[in-house]
Short mmCIF file of C-alpha atoms in Angstrom, two decimals:
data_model
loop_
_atom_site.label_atom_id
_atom_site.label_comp_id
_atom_site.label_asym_id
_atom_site.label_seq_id
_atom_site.Cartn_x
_atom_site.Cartn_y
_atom_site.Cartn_z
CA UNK A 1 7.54 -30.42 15.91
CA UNK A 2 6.42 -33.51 14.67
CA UNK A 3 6.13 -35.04 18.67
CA UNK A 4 4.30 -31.95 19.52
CA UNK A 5 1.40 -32.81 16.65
CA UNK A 6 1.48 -36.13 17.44
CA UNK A 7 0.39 -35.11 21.05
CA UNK A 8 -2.22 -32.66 19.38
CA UNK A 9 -3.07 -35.36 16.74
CA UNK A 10 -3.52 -37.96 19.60
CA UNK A 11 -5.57 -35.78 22.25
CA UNK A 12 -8.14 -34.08 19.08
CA UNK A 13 -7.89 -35.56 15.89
CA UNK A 14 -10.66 -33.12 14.32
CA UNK A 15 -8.29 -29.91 15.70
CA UNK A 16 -5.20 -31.49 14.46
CA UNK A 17 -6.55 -32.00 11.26
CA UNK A 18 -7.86 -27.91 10.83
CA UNK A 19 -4.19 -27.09 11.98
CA UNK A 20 -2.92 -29.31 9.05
CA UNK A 21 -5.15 -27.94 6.89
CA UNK A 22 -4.78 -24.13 8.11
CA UNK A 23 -0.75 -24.58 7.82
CA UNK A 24 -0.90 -25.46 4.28
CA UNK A 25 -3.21 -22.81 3.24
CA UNK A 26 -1.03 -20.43 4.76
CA UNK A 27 2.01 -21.56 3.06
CA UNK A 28 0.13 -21.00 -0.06
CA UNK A 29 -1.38 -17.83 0.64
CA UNK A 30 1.10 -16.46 2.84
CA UNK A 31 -2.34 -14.52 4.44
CA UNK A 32 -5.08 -15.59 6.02
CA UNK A 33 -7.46 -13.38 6.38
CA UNK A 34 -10.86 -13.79 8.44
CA UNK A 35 -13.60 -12.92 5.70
CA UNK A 36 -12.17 -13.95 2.70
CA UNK A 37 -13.66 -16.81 0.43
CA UNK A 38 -12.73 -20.62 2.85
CA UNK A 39 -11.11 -19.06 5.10
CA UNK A 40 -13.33 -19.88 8.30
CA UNK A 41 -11.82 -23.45 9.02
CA UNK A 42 -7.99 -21.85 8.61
CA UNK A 43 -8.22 -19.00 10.35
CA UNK A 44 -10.12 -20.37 13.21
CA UNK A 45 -7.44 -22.87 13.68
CA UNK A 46 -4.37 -20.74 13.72
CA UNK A 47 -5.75 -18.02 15.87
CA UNK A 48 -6.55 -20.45 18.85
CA UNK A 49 -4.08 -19.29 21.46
CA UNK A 50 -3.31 -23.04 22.77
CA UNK A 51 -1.35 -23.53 19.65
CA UNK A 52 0.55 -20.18 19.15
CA UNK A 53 3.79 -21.28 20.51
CA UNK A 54 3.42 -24.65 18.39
CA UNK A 55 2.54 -22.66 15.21
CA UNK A 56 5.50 -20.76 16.12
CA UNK A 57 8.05 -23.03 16.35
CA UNK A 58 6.76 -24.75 13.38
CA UNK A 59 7.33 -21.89 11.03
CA UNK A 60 10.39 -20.74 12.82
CA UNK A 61 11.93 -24.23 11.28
CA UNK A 62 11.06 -22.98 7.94
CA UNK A 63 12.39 -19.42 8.30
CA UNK A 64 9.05 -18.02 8.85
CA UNK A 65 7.83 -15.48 11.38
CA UNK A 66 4.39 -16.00 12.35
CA UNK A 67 2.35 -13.16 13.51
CA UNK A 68 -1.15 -13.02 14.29
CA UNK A 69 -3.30 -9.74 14.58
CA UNK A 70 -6.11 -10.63 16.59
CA UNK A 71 -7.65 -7.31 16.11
CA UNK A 72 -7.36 -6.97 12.40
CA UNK A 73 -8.49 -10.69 12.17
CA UNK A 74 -5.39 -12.31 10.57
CA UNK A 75 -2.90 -14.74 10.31
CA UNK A 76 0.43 -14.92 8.29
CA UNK A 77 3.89 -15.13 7.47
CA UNK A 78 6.59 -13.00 7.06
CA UNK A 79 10.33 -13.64 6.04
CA UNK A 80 12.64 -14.13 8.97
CA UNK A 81 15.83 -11.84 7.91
CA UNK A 82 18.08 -13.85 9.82
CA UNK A 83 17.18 -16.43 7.94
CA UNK A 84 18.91 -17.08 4.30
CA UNK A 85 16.26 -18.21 1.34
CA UNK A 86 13.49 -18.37 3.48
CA UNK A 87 11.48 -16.41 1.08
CA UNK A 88 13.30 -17.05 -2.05
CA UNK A 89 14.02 -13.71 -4.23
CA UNK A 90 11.11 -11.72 -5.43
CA UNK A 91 11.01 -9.81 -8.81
CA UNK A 92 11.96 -6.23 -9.48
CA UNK A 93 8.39 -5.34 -10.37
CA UNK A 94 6.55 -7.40 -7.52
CA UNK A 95 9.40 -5.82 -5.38
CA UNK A 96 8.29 -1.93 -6.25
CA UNK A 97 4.66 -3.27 -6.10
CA UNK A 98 4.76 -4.52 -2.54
CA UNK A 99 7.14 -1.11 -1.71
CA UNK A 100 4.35 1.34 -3.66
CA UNK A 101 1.55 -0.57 -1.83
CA UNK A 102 3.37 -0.15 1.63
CA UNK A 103 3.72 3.65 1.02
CA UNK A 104 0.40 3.79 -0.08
CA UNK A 105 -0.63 2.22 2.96
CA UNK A 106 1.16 4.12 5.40
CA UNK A 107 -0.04 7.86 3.36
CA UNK A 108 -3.49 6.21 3.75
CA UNK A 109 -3.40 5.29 7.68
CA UNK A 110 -1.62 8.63 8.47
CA UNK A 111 -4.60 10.43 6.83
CA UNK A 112 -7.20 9.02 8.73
CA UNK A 113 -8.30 7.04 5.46
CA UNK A 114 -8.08 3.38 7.37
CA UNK A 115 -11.64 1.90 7.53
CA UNK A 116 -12.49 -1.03 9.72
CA UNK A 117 -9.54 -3.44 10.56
CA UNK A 118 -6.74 -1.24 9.30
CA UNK A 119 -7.91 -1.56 5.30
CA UNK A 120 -6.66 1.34 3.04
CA UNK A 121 -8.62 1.70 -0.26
CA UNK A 122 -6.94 3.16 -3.15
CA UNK A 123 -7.73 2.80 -7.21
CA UNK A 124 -6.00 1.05 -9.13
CA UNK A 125 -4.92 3.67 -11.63
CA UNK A 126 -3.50 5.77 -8.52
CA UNK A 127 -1.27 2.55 -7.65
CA UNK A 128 -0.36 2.65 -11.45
CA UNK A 129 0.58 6.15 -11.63
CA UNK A 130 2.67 6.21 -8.77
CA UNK A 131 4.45 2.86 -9.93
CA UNK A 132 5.52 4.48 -12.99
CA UNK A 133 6.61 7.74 -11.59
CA UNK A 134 8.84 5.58 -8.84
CA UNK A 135 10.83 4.22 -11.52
CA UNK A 136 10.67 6.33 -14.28
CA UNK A 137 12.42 8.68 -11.59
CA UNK A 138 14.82 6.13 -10.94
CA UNK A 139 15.85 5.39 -14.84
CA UNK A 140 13.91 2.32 -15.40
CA UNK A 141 11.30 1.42 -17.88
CA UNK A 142 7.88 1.26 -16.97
CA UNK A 143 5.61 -1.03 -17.36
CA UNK A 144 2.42 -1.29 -19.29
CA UNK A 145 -0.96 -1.17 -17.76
CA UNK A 146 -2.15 -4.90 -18.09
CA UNK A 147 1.02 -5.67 -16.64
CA UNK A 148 0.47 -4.01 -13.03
CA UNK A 149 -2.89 -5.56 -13.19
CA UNK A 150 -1.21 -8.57 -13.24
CA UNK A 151 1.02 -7.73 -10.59
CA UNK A 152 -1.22 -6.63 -8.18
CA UNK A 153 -2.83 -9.59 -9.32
CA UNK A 154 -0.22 -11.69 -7.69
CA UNK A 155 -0.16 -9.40 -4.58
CA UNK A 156 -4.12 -10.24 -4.43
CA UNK A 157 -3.13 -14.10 -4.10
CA UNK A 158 -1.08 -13.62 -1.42
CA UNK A 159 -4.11 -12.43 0.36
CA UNK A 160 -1.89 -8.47 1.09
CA UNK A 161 -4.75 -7.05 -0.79
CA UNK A 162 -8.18 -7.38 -2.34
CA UNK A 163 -9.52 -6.04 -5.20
CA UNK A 164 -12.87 -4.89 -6.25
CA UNK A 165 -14.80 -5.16 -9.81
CA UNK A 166 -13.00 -4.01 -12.49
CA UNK A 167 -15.11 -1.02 -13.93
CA UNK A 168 -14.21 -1.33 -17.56
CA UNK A 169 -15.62 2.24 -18.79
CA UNK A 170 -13.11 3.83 -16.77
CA UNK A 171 -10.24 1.37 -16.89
CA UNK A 172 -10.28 0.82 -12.98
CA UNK A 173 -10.99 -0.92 -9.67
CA UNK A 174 -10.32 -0.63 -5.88
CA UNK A 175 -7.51 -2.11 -4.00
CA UNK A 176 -7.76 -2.79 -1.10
CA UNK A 177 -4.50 -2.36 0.77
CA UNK A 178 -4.10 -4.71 4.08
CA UNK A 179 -1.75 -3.59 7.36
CA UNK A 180 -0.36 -6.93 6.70
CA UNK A 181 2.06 -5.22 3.84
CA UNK A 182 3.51 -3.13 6.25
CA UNK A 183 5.48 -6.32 7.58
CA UNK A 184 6.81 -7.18 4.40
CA UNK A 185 8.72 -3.67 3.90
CA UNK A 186 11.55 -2.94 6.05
CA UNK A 187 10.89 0.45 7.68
CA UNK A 188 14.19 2.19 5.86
CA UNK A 189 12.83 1.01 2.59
CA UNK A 190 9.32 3.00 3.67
CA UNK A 191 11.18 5.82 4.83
CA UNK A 192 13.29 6.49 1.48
CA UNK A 193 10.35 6.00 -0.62
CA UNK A 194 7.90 8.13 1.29
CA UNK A 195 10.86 11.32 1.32
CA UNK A 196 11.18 9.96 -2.71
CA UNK A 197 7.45 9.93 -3.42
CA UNK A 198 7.31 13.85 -1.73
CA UNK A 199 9.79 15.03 -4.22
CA UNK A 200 7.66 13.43 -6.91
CA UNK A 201 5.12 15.43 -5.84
CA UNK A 202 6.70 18.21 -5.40
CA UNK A 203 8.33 18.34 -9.02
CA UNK A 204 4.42 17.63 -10.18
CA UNK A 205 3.23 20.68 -8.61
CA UNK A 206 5.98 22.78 -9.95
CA UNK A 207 5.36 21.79 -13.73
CA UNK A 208 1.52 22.63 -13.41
CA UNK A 209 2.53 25.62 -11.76
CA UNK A 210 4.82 26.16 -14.65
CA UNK A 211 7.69 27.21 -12.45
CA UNK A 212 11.05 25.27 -12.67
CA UNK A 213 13.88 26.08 -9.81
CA UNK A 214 16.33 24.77 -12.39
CA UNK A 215 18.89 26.62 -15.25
CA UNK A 216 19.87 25.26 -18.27
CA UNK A 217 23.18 24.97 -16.56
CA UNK A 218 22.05 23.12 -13.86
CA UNK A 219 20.31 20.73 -16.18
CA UNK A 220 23.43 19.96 -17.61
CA UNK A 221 25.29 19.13 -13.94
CA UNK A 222 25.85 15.47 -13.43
CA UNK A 223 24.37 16.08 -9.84
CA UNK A 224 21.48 15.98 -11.75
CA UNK A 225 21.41 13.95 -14.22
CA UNK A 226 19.35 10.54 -14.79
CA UNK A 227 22.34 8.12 -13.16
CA UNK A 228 22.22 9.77 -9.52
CA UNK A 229 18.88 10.26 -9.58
CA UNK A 230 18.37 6.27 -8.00
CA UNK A 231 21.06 6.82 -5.27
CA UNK A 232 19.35 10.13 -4.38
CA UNK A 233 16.03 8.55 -4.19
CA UNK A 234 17.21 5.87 -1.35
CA UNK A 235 15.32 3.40 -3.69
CA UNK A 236 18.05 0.90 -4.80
CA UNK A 237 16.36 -2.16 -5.36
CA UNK A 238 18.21 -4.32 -7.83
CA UNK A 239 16.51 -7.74 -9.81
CA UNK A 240 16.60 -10.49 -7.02
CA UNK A 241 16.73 -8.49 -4.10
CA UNK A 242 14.72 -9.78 -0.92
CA UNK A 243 11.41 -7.10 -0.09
#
C-alpha cells in the first residue's frame, strides 16, 4: 500500500495529500458524508474512481470494508466480519441504539418516508420510546432520557445520523437516520427486531383497547414469564458483542 501512494504521492502531490487527509477523517468519523460541515476536500477525494481499488486495499489491511454510495453521496467503513477486532466491541446501549436506528430506518424506507438520498427523519422521543420498550421487553433496565441523547449523540459523530435543534419546550429534536446504518446491522439482527418491535405494538394496542388474550393462569406459565421473553424476541445481544 505504501508503494502504491508513493506512485500517487510522486505523480500528484496535491491529490495524494486530500487522500491522506480524506483517510484519516474517515477513520475518525467512520462516515463521510457529502454536505456535512468540511467534508468537501474528503469526500471529493475518496469518491474519485481512479483510487477505489487503492482505497480498497488500504482498508482491507485494517479489517475495513469500504463502500461508497455514489448516489446517496457517501463514503465509509464498515466492519469486515471475517475479520477479528477490526471494530473493537461496542457497548450494550450503543449496540440497541445502532439496532433501534436500523429498524427505524428500514419501517421508514418501506413507508415511503425516505426523502432525498435515502434520509429517514424520526424524533427523538420516538427513538427513545422504542429504545425503552426493546429492552424493557427483554428484562433490562432502561435508560434515562439524557442518556440516549448522549447516545445518539455518539451515533451523530460517526456521521450514521444528524440531528436537528433541540426544541427545549417539548423536550425534542429530529434525527436524521442515514442508509449508511443499514450496513452496520446484520440483516438477521433487523429481521428479529422488526418481528420483536410488531409484537410491541401489538401488546400496545391491546392495553388501550383494554383487551388482554391472557389468564391469570397463563400469566403464571414460565413460557411467559420475564426470562424467555429475550430468547423469544431473537434480540440476544449481550455487553461486548460486535453490531
Amino acid at each position: 500500500m505504501l508503494i502504491e501512494f508513493s506512485d500517487i504521492e510522486s505523480r500528484d502531490p496535491k491529490r495524494a495529500e486530500d487522500l491522506r487527509f480524506g483517510i484519516g477523517q474517515l477513520l475518525m468519523h467512520q462516515v463521510i458524508w457529502s454536505g456535512d460541515h468540511s467534508s468537501t476536500r474528503a469526500y471529493s477525494a475518496l469518491s474519485l474512481p481512479q483510487y477505489r481499488n487503492f482505497l480498497t486495499n488500504y482498508f482491507d489491511v485494517a479489517g475495513f470494508r469500504f463502500i461508497h454510495q455514489a448516489e446517496e453521496q457517501w463514503v465509509g467503513l464498515v466492519p469486515d466480519a471475517d475479520a477479528e477486532g477490526s471494530w473493537g466491541r461496542l457497548p450494550l446501549d450503543l449496540t440497541v441504539t445502532l439496532l433501534v436506528l436500523g429498524v427505524m430506518w428500514n419501517e421508514g424506507f418501506e413507508n415511503g418516508e425516505a426523502g432525498a438520498r435515502s434520509v429517514v427523519r424520526v424524533t427523538f422521543n420516538q427513538f427513545y420510546d422504542r429504545y425503552c420498550q426493546i429492552v424493557e421487553r427483554n428484562g433490562r433496565p432502561t435508560i434515562e432520557w439524557r442518556e440516549a441523547v448522549t447516545l445518539i449523540r455518539d451515533v451523530k459523530r460517526r456521521r450514521l445520523i444528524d440531528i436537528g435543534e433541540e426544541d427545549h419546550e417539548m423536550s425534542d429534536f429530529d434525527v436524521d437516520i442515514r442508509p449508511i446504518i443499514l450496513q452496520l446491522v446484520s440483516e438477521g439482527a433487523l429481521s428479529r427486531l422488526e418481528l420483536f418491535a410488531q409484537d410491541i405494538e401489538l401488546d400496545i394496542n391491546r392495553s388501550d383497547s383494554g383487551t388482554d388474550d391472557t389468564t391469570d393462569e397463563e400469566d403464571d406459565s414460565p413460557e411467559d414469564s420475564d426470562d424467555n421473553v429475550e430468547d423469544t424476541s431473537g434480540v440476544q445481544v449481550d455487553k461486548g458483542d460486535h453490531v
